[in-house]
């Protein structure tokens, strides 16, 4: 049975990857620090699964990483561990450098030291897959061609700069030490279990509580949305047939303005959870913009499609419907994640913006 060391596997995308991997009988060692974004409830269906070994700890702990590598001898390391929210990186960039840059470097170094001592056949078969983002490429204008593997890096937020730094480190470990690395640069994910600081779950949950739906700036910024399960299947394809040392862009070819996304959510909620207080779109409010807000992301995913035969299975509209339904059916998950730390963040992020309401 293949075995993967997954880092950040209790977060939104990492937990989806772990669940899919266990479905395909891949054994998982899951190293997660359990920050505010890590949640073992995401993995509750694996509670009695002996092939899912959960370890609470940091990718920045070299001794722990080395112990896990020596004990479990994984065939691949898949690195999801990161601070992932742009607005938090604007309020406190340091944590992003600590985890995303220094943490990734510590992880890479431990993996490299362990990998160098493997027998030749294991060395050749081993893979280090680094899960990165399209935000490293910066921002597109309305008519620019989409990002591709050859787009120069031009990160604009502390988050994307820290992810760009981690990507460069990963590439350097391939060039310098020959570590067999792969990098994915994916667009915006949505789906079940996403922490409700991000646009889609925040909108769904605020709407259901008849709270205001904050839209930064004019709502005309564009994102390319991909269902989290399609992202995880792309990662599998990259691991299986990606060329060592190369990067792969992953996206949904589903560009939408933020206003469109929020309006579609409101429309679906009007159907499935109608409110006597009126249409959910009445709750939309334009608030102060995100500083350095990237205008548009879009991905040309022809490389992964032609090299690996990967194709997304979810359309944005049906995936969004399923996602809304998941949040409606998982109220205890929602209540648990919206605990003390969540309230502190919402107050910090939105109190000032609401005072600057642009409506
Ligand atoms: P998330 O914030 O939901 O989860 C991050 C996970 O990493 C959490 O479980 C957290 O506890 C863990 N973690 C944080 N610091 C750690 C450390 N030092 N050691 C071990 N674990 C640590 O993030 P996500 O949305 O699931 O994103 C996962 C990865 O995918 C990130 O690297 C992110 O940059 C990348 N990515 C995200 C998206 C997206 O739309 N969410 C798109 C493309 C790429
Ligand atoms: O593109 C991939 C990236 O997508 C990932 O690397 C990040 O980890 C992930 O968080 C996501 O980044 P975004 O900044 O695009 O996602 P977010 O959900 O925070 O915001 C999506 C868009 O919605 C963005 O243009 C900002 C806007 N927005 C967001 C929030 C939270 C609002 O208008 N109002 C809000 O309250």
CSV table of C-alpha atoms and ligand atoms in Angstrom, one decimal:
chain,number,residue,atom,x,y,z
A,1,UNK,CA,0.0,0.0,0.0
A,2,UNK,CA,1.5,3.4,-0.9
A,3,UNK,CA,2.0,5.8,2.0
A,4,UNK,CA,2.0,9.6,1.9
A,5,UNK,CA,3.1,12.1,4.5
A,6,UNK,CA,0.6,14.9,4.2
A,7,UNK,CA,1.2,18.2,5.9
A,8,UNK,CA,-1.7,20.5,6.8
A,9,UNK,CA,-4.1,17.6,6.3
A,10,UNK,CA,-6.6,18.9,8.8
A,11,UNK,CA,-7.3,22.1,6.8
A,12,UNK,CA,-9.8,22.6,4.0
A,13,UNK,CA,-8.0,21.2,1.0
A,14,UNK,CA,-5.6,18.9,2.9
A,15,UNK,CA,-8.5,17.1,4.6
A,16,UNK,CA,-10.2,16.6,1.2
A,17,UNK,CA,-7.0,15.1,-0.1
A,18,UNK,CA,-6.7,12.8,2.9
A,19,UNK,CA,-10.3,11.6,2.6
A,20,UNK,CA,-9.8,10.9,-1.2
A,21,UNK,CA,-6.5,9.1,-0.6
A,22,UNK,CA,-8.0,6.8,2.0
A,23,UNK,CA,-10.8,6.0,-0.4
A,24,UNK,CA,-8.1,4.8,-2.8
A,25,UNK,CA,-6.4,2.9,-0.1
A,26,UNK,CA,-3.3,5.1,0.2
A,27,UNK,CA,-2.0,5.1,3.8
A,28,UNK,CA,-1.7,8.5,5.3
A,29,UNK,CA,0.5,10.1,8.0
A,30,UNK,CA,-1.0,13.5,8.6
A,31,UNK,CA,1.2,16.2,10.2
A,32,UNK,CA,-0.8,19.3,11.2
A,33,UNK,CA,-0.2,22.0,13.7
A,34,UNK,CA,-4.0,22.5,14.2
A,35,UNK,CA,-3.9,26.3,13.9
A,36,UNK,CA,-7.3,28.1,13.9
A,37,UNK,CA,-7.8,26.7,10.4
A,38,UNK,CA,-7.0,23.0,11.2
A,39,UNK,CA,-10.0,21.0,12.4
A,40,UNK,CA,-10.0,17.3,13.2
A,41,UNK,CA,-13.8,17.3,12.7
A,42,UNK,CA,-12.9,17.4,9.0
A,43,UNK,CA,-11.5,13.9,9.4
A,44,UNK,CA,-14.1,12.4,11.8
A,45,UNK,CA,-15.0,9.7,9.4
A,46,UNK,CA,-11.4,8.4,9.7
A,47,UNK,CA,-11.5,8.2,13.5
A,48,UNK,CA,-11.2,4.4,13.6
A,49,UNK,CA,-9.0,4.1,10.5
A,50,UNK,CA,-5.6,2.5,11.4
A,51,UNK,CA,-4.2,3.7,8.1
A,52,UNK,CA,-4.7,7.4,9.0
A,53,UNK,CA,-2.1,8.4,11.5
A,54,UNK,CA,-2.6,11.9,12.8
A,55,UNK,CA,0.3,13.8,14.4
A,56,UNK,CA,-0.1,17.2,15.9
A,57,UNK,CA,3.0,19.2,15.1
A,58,UNK,CA,4.7,21.7,12.8
A,59,UNK,CA,6.5,21.5,9.5
A,60,UNK,CA,9.0,23.8,11.3
A,61,UNK,CA,10.0,21.1,13.7
A,62,UNK,CA,12.9,19.3,11.9
A,63,UNK,CA,13.3,16.6,14.5
A,64,UNK,CA,9.7,15.6,14.4
A,65,UNK,CA,9.6,15.6,10.6
A,66,UNK,CA,12.8,13.4,10.5
A,67,UNK,CA,11.2,11.0,13.0
A,68,UNK,CA,8.1,10.7,10.9
A,69,UNK,CA,10.1,10.1,7.7
A,70,UNK,CA,12.3,7.5,9.3
A,71,UNK,CA,9.4,5.7,11.1
A,72,UNK,CA,6.9,5.7,8.2
A,73,UNK,CA,9.1,5.8,5.1
A,74,UNK,CA,6.6,7.6,2.9
A,75,UNK,CA,6.6,7.3,-0.9
A,76,UNK,CA,5.6,11.0,-1.2
A,77,UNK,CA,5.3,14.1,0.9
A,78,UNK,CA,2.4,16.4,0.0
A,79,UNK,CA,2.7,19.8,1.5
A,80,UNK,CA,-0.5,21.7,2.2
A,81,UNK,CA,0.6,23.3,5.5
A,82,UNK,CA,0.4,27.1,5.3
A,83,UNK,CA,-1.1,30.2,6.5
A,84,UNK,CA,-3.7,30.7,3.7
A,85,UNK,CA,-5.8,33.9,4.2
A,86,UNK,CA,-4.8,37.0,2.3
A,87,UNK,CA,-6.5,39.4,4.8
A,88,UNK,CA,-4.7,37.9,7.7
A,89,UNK,CA,-1.4,38.3,5.9
A,90,UNK,CA,-2.1,42.0,5.6
A,91,UNK,CA,-2.8,42.4,9.3
A,92,UNK,CA,0.2,40.2,10.4
A,93,UNK,CA,2.7,39.2,7.7
A,94,UNK,CA,5.3,37.6,10.1
A,95,UNK,CA,3.3,34.4,10.7
A,96,UNK,CA,3.2,33.9,6.9
A,97,UNK,CA,6.9,34.1,6.6
A,98,UNK,CA,7.4,31.8,9.6
A,99,UNK,CA,5.1,29.1,8.3
A,100,UNK,CA,5.2,29.4,4.5
A,101,UNK,CA,8.8,30.3,4.0
A,102,UNK,CA,10.8,29.1,7.0
A,103,UNK,CA,8.5,26.2,7.7
A,104,UNK,CA,8.7,24.9,4.1
A,105,UNK,CA,12.5,25.3,4.1
A,106,UNK,CA,12.8,23.3,7.3
A,107,UNK,CA,10.5,20.6,5.9
A,108,UNK,CA,12.4,20.5,2.6
A,109,UNK,CA,15.7,20.2,4.4
A,110,UNK,CA,14.6,17.3,6.6
A,111,UNK,CA,13.1,15.5,3.6
A,112,UNK,CA,16.3,16.1,1.6
A,113,UNK,CA,18.5,14.7,4.4
A,114,UNK,CA,16.3,11.6,4.7
A,115,UNK,CA,15.9,11.2,0.9
A,116,UNK,CA,19.7,11.3,0.2
A,117,UNK,CA,20.1,8.2,2.4
A,118,UNK,CA,17.4,6.1,0.6
A,119,UNK,CA,18.3,3.2,-1.6
A,120,UNK,CA,18.5,4.1,-5.3
A,121,UNK,CA,15.2,2.7,-6.3
A,122,UNK,CA,13.3,4.5,-3.5
A,123,UNK,CA,15.1,7.7,-4.3
A,124,UNK,CA,14.0,7.6,-7.9
A,125,UNK,CA,10.3,6.8,-7.0
A,126,UNK,CA,10.0,9.4,-4.2
A,127,UNK,CA,8.1,12.7,-4.8
A,128,UNK,CA,7.7,16.0,-2.9
A,129,UNK,CA,4.6,17.7,-4.1
A,130,UNK,CA,4.3,21.4,-3.0
A,131,UNK,CA,0.7,22.7,-3.1
A,132,UNK,CA,0.9,26.4,-4.2
A,133,UNK,CA,-1.4,29.0,-5.6
A,134,UNK,CA,-2.0,31.1,-8.7
A,135,UNK,CA,-1.6,34.2,-6.5
A,136,UNK,CA,2.2,34.0,-6.9
A,137,UNK,CA,1.7,35.3,-10.5
A,138,UNK,CA,0.1,38.6,-9.4
A,139,UNK,CA,-2.9,40.2,-11.0
A,140,UNK,CA,-4.4,40.1,-14.6
A,141,UNK,CA,-6.2,42.9,-16.4
A,142,UNK,CA,-9.6,42.1,-18.0
A,143,UNK,CA,-8.2,41.1,-21.4
A,144,UNK,CA,-4.9,39.5,-20.4
A,145,UNK,CA,-4.3,35.9,-21.3
A,146,UNK,CA,-4.7,33.5,-18.3
A,147,UNK,CA,-1.7,32.6,-16.1
A,148,UNK,CA,0.3,29.6,-17.3
A,149,UNK,CA,3.5,27.8,-16.1
A,150,UNK,CA,5.6,30.4,-17.9
A,151,UNK,CA,4.1,33.5,-16.3
A,152,UNK,CA,6.7,35.3,-14.3
A,153,UNK,CA,6.1,35.5,-10.5
A,154,UNK,CA,4.9,38.9,-9.3
A,155,UNK,CA,3.2,38.4,-5.9
A,156,UNK,CA,1.3,41.4,-4.4
A,157,UNK,CA,0.3,40.4,-0.9
A,158,UNK,CA,2.4,39.1,2.0
A,159,UNK,CA,0.5,35.8,1.6
A,160,UNK,CA,1.4,35.4,-2.1
A,161,UNK,CA,4.9,36.7,-1.5
A,162,UNK,CA,5.4,34.0,1.2
A,163,UNK,CA,4.0,31.3,-1.1
A,164,UNK,CA,6.2,32.5,-4.0
A,165,UNK,CA,9.2,32.3,-1.6
A,166,UNK,CA,8.2,28.7,-0.7
A,167,UNK,CA,7.9,27.8,-4.4
A,168,UNK,CA,11.4,29.2,-5.1
A,169,UNK,CA,12.8,27.1,-2.3
A,170,UNK,CA,11.1,24.0,-3.5
A,171,UNK,CA,12.5,24.5,-7.0
A,172,UNK,CA,16.0,25.2,-5.6
A,173,UNK,CA,16.0,21.9,-3.7
A,174,UNK,CA,15.4,20.2,-7.1
A,175,UNK,CA,18.2,22.1,-8.9
A,176,UNK,CA,20.7,22.0,-6.0
A,177,UNK,CA,20.2,18.5,-4.4
A,178,UNK,CA,18.2,16.7,-7.1
A,179,UNK,CA,15.2,16.2,-4.8
A,180,UNK,CA,12.3,15.0,-7.0
A,181,UNK,CA,9.8,17.9,-6.5
A,182,UNK,CA,6.6,18.9,-8.2
A,183,UNK,CA,4.7,22.2,-7.7
A,184,UNK,CA,1.0,22.9,-8.3
A,185,UNK,CA,-0.3,26.5,-8.7
A,186,UNK,CA,-4.1,26.3,-8.3
A,187,UNK,CA,-6.9,28.9,-8.5
A,188,UNK,CA,-9.5,29.6,-5.9
A,189,UNK,CA,-11.0,26.5,-4.3
A,190,UNK,CA,-14.5,26.1,-2.9
A,191,UNK,CA,-16.5,23.2,-1.4
A,192,UNK,CA,-17.3,21.5,1.9
A,193,UNK,CA,-15.3,22.2,5.1
A,194,UNK,CA,-13.8,25.6,4.0
A,195,UNK,CA,-13.1,27.9,7.0
A,196,UNK,CA,-15.7,30.7,6.9
A,197,UNK,CA,-13.2,33.5,6.7
A,198,UNK,CA,-13.1,32.9,2.9
A,199,UNK,CA,-15.7,34.6,0.5
A,200,UNK,CA,-18.0,31.6,-0.3
A,201,UNK,CA,-18.6,30.1,3.2
A,202,UNK,CA,-18.6,33.6,4.8
A,203,UNK,CA,-21.4,34.6,2.4
A,204,UNK,CA,-23.4,31.4,2.9
A,205,UNK,CA,-23.2,31.5,6.7
A,206,UNK,CA,-23.7,35.3,7.1
A,207,UNK,CA,-26.8,35.1,4.8
A,208,UNK,CA,-28.4,32.3,6.8
A,209,UNK,CA,-28.0,34.5,9.9
A,210,UNK,CA,-29.3,37.6,8.1
A,211,UNK,CA,-25.9,39.3,8.6
A,212,UNK,CA,-24.6,41.7,6.0
A,213,UNK,CA,-22.7,40.3,3.0
A,214,UNK,CA,-19.4,42.3,2.7
A,215,UNK,CA,-18.2,42.9,-0.9
A,216,UNK,CA,-14.7,44.5,-1.1
A,217,UNK,CA,-14.5,47.5,-3.4
A,218,UNK,CA,-16.9,47.4,-6.3
A,219,UNK,CA,-17.3,43.6,-6.4
A,220,UNK,CA,-15.8,43.5,-9.9
A,221,UNK,CA,-12.6,41.5,-9.0
A,222,UNK,CA,-12.5,38.2,-10.7
A,223,UNK,CA,-11.5,34.8,-9.4
A,224,UNK,CA,-11.4,31.4,-11.3
A,225,UNK,CA,-13.2,28.9,-9.1
A,226,UNK,CA,-12.5,25.1,-8.8
A,227,UNK,CA,-14.2,22.5,-6.6
A,228,UNK,CA,-11.8,21.2,-3.9
A,229,UNK,CA,-12.3,17.6,-5.0
A,230,UNK,CA,-11.2,18.5,-8.5
A,231,UNK,CA,-8.1,20.2,-7.1
A,232,UNK,CA,-7.3,17.0,-5.1
A,233,UNK,CA,-7.8,14.8,-8.2
A,234,UNK,CA,-5.4,17.1,-10.1
A,235,UNK,CA,-2.8,16.7,-7.3
A,236,UNK,CA,-3.1,12.9,-7.7
A,237,UNK,CA,-2.6,13.2,-11.5
A,238,UNK,CA,0.5,15.4,-11.0
A,239,UNK,CA,2.0,13.0,-8.4
A,240,UNK,CA,1.4,10.0,-10.8
A,241,UNK,CA,2.5,11.5,-14.1
A,242,UNK,CA,4.0,15.0,-13.6
A,243,UNK,CA,7.6,15.6,-14.8
A,244,UNK,CA,10.0,16.0,-11.9
A,245,UNK,CA,11.1,19.5,-11.3
A,246,UNK,CA,8.1,21.0,-13.2
A,247,UNK,CA,5.1,23.0,-12.1
A,248,UNK,CA,1.5,22.6,-13.1
A,249,UNK,CA,-1.2,25.2,-13.2
A,250,UNK,CA,-4.7,24.0,-12.1
A,251,UNK,CA,-7.9,25.9,-12.6
A,252,UNK,CA,-11.6,25.6,-13.2
A,253,UNK,CA,-12.1,27.8,-16.3
A,254,UNK,CA,-14.9,29.4,-14.2
A,255,UNK,CA,-14.1,33.1,-14.0
A,256,UNK,CA,-16.7,35.0,-12.0
A,257,UNK,CA,-16.8,38.5,-10.4
A,258,UNK,CA,-17.2,38.5,-6.7
A,259,UNK,CA,-20.5,40.2,-7.0
A,260,UNK,CA,-21.7,37.4,-9.4
A,261,UNK,CA,-20.6,34.8,-6.9
A,262,UNK,CA,-22.4,36.4,-4.0
A,263,UNK,CA,-25.6,37.0,-6.1
A,264,UNK,CA,-25.6,33.3,-7.3
A,265,UNK,CA,-25.3,32.2,-3.6
A,266,UNK,CA,-28.2,34.5,-2.7
A,267,UNK,CA,-30.3,33.1,-5.5
A,268,UNK,CA,-29.7,29.5,-4.5
A,269,UNK,CA,-30.5,30.3,-0.8
A,270,UNK,CA,-33.7,32.1,-1.9
A,271,UNK,CA,-34.7,28.7,-3.4
A,272,UNK,CA,-33.5,26.2,-0.7
A,273,UNK,CA,-33.8,28.3,2.5
A,274,UNK,CA,-36.3,31.1,1.7
A,275,UNK,CA,-36.4,33.9,4.3
A,276,UNK,CA,-39.6,35.7,5.3
A,277,UNK,CA,-37.4,38.8,5.8
A,278,UNK,CA,-36.9,39.1,2.0
A,279,UNK,CA,-34.3,38.1,-0.7
A,280,UNK,CA,-30.8,37.4,0.6
A,281,UNK,CA,-29.3,39.9,-1.9
A,282,UNK,CA,-30.8,42.7,0.2
A,283,UNK,CA,-28.0,42.0,2.6
A,284,UNK,CA,-25.2,42.8,0.1
A,285,UNK,CA,-23.0,45.7,1.3
A,286,UNK,CA,-20.0,47.3,-0.5
A,287,UNK,CA,-17.2,47.8,2.1
A,288,UNK,CA,-13.7,49.2,2.0
A,289,UNK,CA,-11.4,47.3,-0.4
A,290,UNK,CA,-8.6,44.9,0.4
A,291,UNK,CA,-5.3,46.9,0.1
A,292,UNK,CA,-3.3,45.7,-3.0
A,293,UNK,CA,-6.4,43.7,-4.1
A,294,UNK,CA,-5.5,41.6,-7.1
A,295,UNK,CA,-8.0,42.4,-9.9
A,296,UNK,CA,-8.2,39.1,-11.7
A,297,UNK,CA,-6.9,35.5,-11.6
A,298,UNK,CA,-7.4,33.0,-14.4
A,299,UNK,CA,-5.6,29.8,-15.2
A,300,UNK,CA,-4.7,28.2,-18.5
A,301,UNK,CA,-4.7,24.5,-17.4
A,302,UNK,CA,-3.9,23.0,-20.8
A,303,UNK,CA,-0.5,21.6,-19.6
A,304,UNK,CA,-2.1,19.4,-16.8
A,305,UNK,CA,-5.0,18.4,-19.1
A,306,UNK,CA,-2.7,17.3,-21.9
A,307,UNK,CA,0.1,15.7,-19.8
A,308,UNK,CA,-2.2,13.9,-17.3
A,309,UNK,CA,-5.7,13.7,-18.8
A,310,UNK,CA,-7.1,15.5,-15.7
A,311,UNK,CA,-10.5,17.1,-16.1
A,312,UNK,CA,-12.6,18.8,-13.5
A,313,UNK,CA,-15.9,17.0,-12.7
A,314,UNK,CA,-17.9,19.7,-11.0
A,315,UNK,CA,-19.4,22.7,-12.8
A,316,UNK,CA,-19.3,25.9,-10.7
A,317,UNK,CA,-23.1,26.1,-10.4
A,318,UNK,CA,-23.8,22.5,-9.4
A,319,UNK,CA,-20.7,22.5,-7.1
A,320,UNK,CA,-21.9,25.7,-5.4
A,321,UNK,CA,-25.4,24.1,-4.8
A,322,UNK,CA,-23.8,21.0,-3.2
A,323,UNK,CA,-21.5,23.2,-1.1
A,324,UNK,CA,-24.5,25.3,0.2
A,325,UNK,CA,-26.3,22.1,0.9
A,326,UNK,CA,-23.2,20.8,2.9
A,327,UNK,CA,-23.2,23.9,5.1
A,328,UNK,CA,-27.0,23.6,5.7
A,329,UNK,CA,-26.6,20.0,6.7
A,330,UNK,CA,-23.5,20.4,8.9
A,331,UNK,CA,-24.6,23.0,11.5
A,332,UNK,CA,-22.6,21.4,14.3
A,333,UNK,CA,-19.4,21.7,12.3
A,334,UNK,CA,-20.3,25.4,11.6
A,335,UNK,CA,-21.0,26.1,15.3
A,336,UNK,CA,-17.7,24.6,16.4
A,337,UNK,CA,-15.5,26.5,13.9
A,338,UNK,CA,-17.3,29.8,14.6
A,339,UNK,CA,-15.9,29.8,18.2
A,340,UNK,CA,-13.9,32.5,20.0
A,341,UNK,CA,-11.0,32.9,17.6
A,342,UNK,CA,-13.4,33.3,14.7
A,343,UNK,CA,-15.4,36.1,16.4
A,344,UNK,CA,-12.1,37.9,17.1
A,345,UNK,CA,-11.1,37.7,13.4
A,346,UNK,CA,-14.5,38.9,12.1
A,347,UNK,CA,-14.5,41.9,14.4
A,348,UNK,CA,-10.9,42.8,13.5
A,349,UNK,CA,-11.4,42.4,9.7
A,350,UNK,CA,-14.8,43.9,9.3
A,351,UNK,CA,-15.3,46.6,12.0
A,352,UNK,CA,-13.1,49.1,10.2
A,353,UNK,CA,-14.4,48.2,6.7
A,354,UNK,CA,-18.0,48.7,7.7
A,355,UNK,CA,-17.3,52.2,9.0
A,356,UNK,CA,-16.0,52.9,5.5
A,357,UNK,CA,-19.1,51.5,3.9
A,358,UNK,CA,-19.0,52.5,0.2
A,359,UNK,CA,-22.7,51.7,-0.5
B,1,LIG,P1,-6.3,26.1,5.4
B,1,LIG,O1,-5.9,27.4,6.0
B,1,LIG,O2,-7.7,25.7,5.4
B,1,LIG,O3,-5.4,24.9,6.0
B,1,LIG,C1,-4.1,25.0,6.3
B,1,LIG,C2,-3.7,23.9,7.3
B,1,LIG,O4,-2.3,23.9,7.6
B,1,LIG,C3,-4.4,23.9,8.6
B,1,LIG,O5,-4.9,22.6,8.9
B,1,LIG,C4,-3.3,24.3,9.6
B,1,LIG,O6,-3.5,23.8,10.9
B,1,LIG,C5,-2.1,23.7,8.9
B,1,LIG,N1,-0.9,24.4,9.3
B,1,LIG,C6,-0.6,25.7,9.4
B,1,LIG,N2,0.7,25.9,9.8
B,1,LIG,C7,1.2,24.7,10.0
B,1,LIG,C8,2.5,24.2,10.3
B,1,LIG,N3,3.5,25.1,10.6
B,1,LIG,N4,2.8,22.9,10.4
B,1,LIG,C9,1.8,22.0,10.1
B,1,LIG,N5,0.5,22.4,9.7
B,1,LIG,C10,0.3,23.7,9.7
B,1,LIG,O7,-5.7,26.2,3.9
B,1,LIG,P2,-6.3,25.5,2.6
B,1,LIG,O8,-7.2,26.5,1.9
B,1,LIG,O9,-6.7,24.1,2.8
B,1,LIG,O10,-4.9,25.6,1.7
B,1,LIG,C11,-4.0,24.5,1.7
B,1,LIG,C12,-2.8,24.8,0.8
B,1,LIG,O11,-3.3,25.0,-0.5
B,1,LIG,C13,-2.1,26.1,1.2
B,1,LIG,O12,-0.7,25.9,1.0
B,1,LIG,C14,-2.6,27.2,0.2
B,1,LIG,O13,-1.6,28.1,0.0
B,1,LIG,C15,-2.9,26.3,-1.0
B,1,LIG,N6,-3.9,26.8,-1.9
B,1,LIG,C16,-5.1,27.1,-1.4
B,1,LIG,C17,-6.2,27.5,-2.3
B,1,LIG,C18,-7.5,27.9,-1.8
B,1,LIG,O14,-8.3,28.4,-2.6
B,1,LIG,N7,-7.9,27.7,-0.5
B,1,LIG,C19,-5.9,27.6,-3.6
B,1,LIG,C20,-4.6,27.2,-4.1
B,1,LIG,C21,-3.7,26.8,-3.2
B,2,LIG,O1,-6.3,32.0,-5.8
B,2,LIG,C1,-6.0,31.0,-4.9
B,2,LIG,C2,-6.2,31.7,-3.5
B,2,LIG,O2,-7.6,31.8,-3.3
B,2,LIG,C3,-5.5,30.8,-2.4
B,2,LIG,O3,-4.1,30.8,-2.6
B,2,LIG,C4,-5.8,31.4,-1.0
B,2,LIG,O4,-5.3,30.6,0.0
B,2,LIG,C5,-7.4,31.5,-0.9
B,2,LIG,O5,-7.7,32.2,0.3
B,2,LIG,C6,-8.0,32.3,-2.0
B,2,LIG,O6,-7.5,33.7,-2.0
B,2,LIG,P1,-8.6,34.9,-2.2
B,2,LIG,O7,-8.0,36.1,-1.5
B,2,LIG,O8,-8.9,35.0,-3.7
B,2,LIG,O9,-9.9,34.3,-1.5
B,2,LIG,P2,-11.0,35.0,-0.5
B,2,LIG,O10,-12.1,34.0,-0.3
B,2,LIG,O11,-10.4,35.6,0.7
B,2,LIG,O12,-11.5,36.2,-1.4
B,2,LIG,C7,-12.1,35.9,-2.7
B,2,LIG,C8,-12.5,37.2,-3.3
B,2,LIG,O13,-13.5,37.8,-2.6
B,2,LIG,C9,-11.3,38.3,-3.3
B,2,LIG,O14,-11.4,39.1,-4.5
B,2,LIG,C10,-11.7,39.1,-2.1
B,2,LIG,C11,-13.2,39.1,-2.1
B,2,LIG,N1,-13.8,39.2,-0.7
B,2,LIG,C12,-13.4,38.3,0.3
B,2,LIG,C13,-13.9,38.4,1.5
B,2,LIG,C14,-13.4,37.5,2.6
B,2,LIG,C15,-14.9,40.0,-0.5
B,2,LIG,O15,-15.3,40.8,-1.4
B,2,LIG,N2,-15.4,40.1,0.7
B,2,LIG,C16,-15.0,39.3,1.8
B,2,LIG,O16,-15.6,39.4,2.9
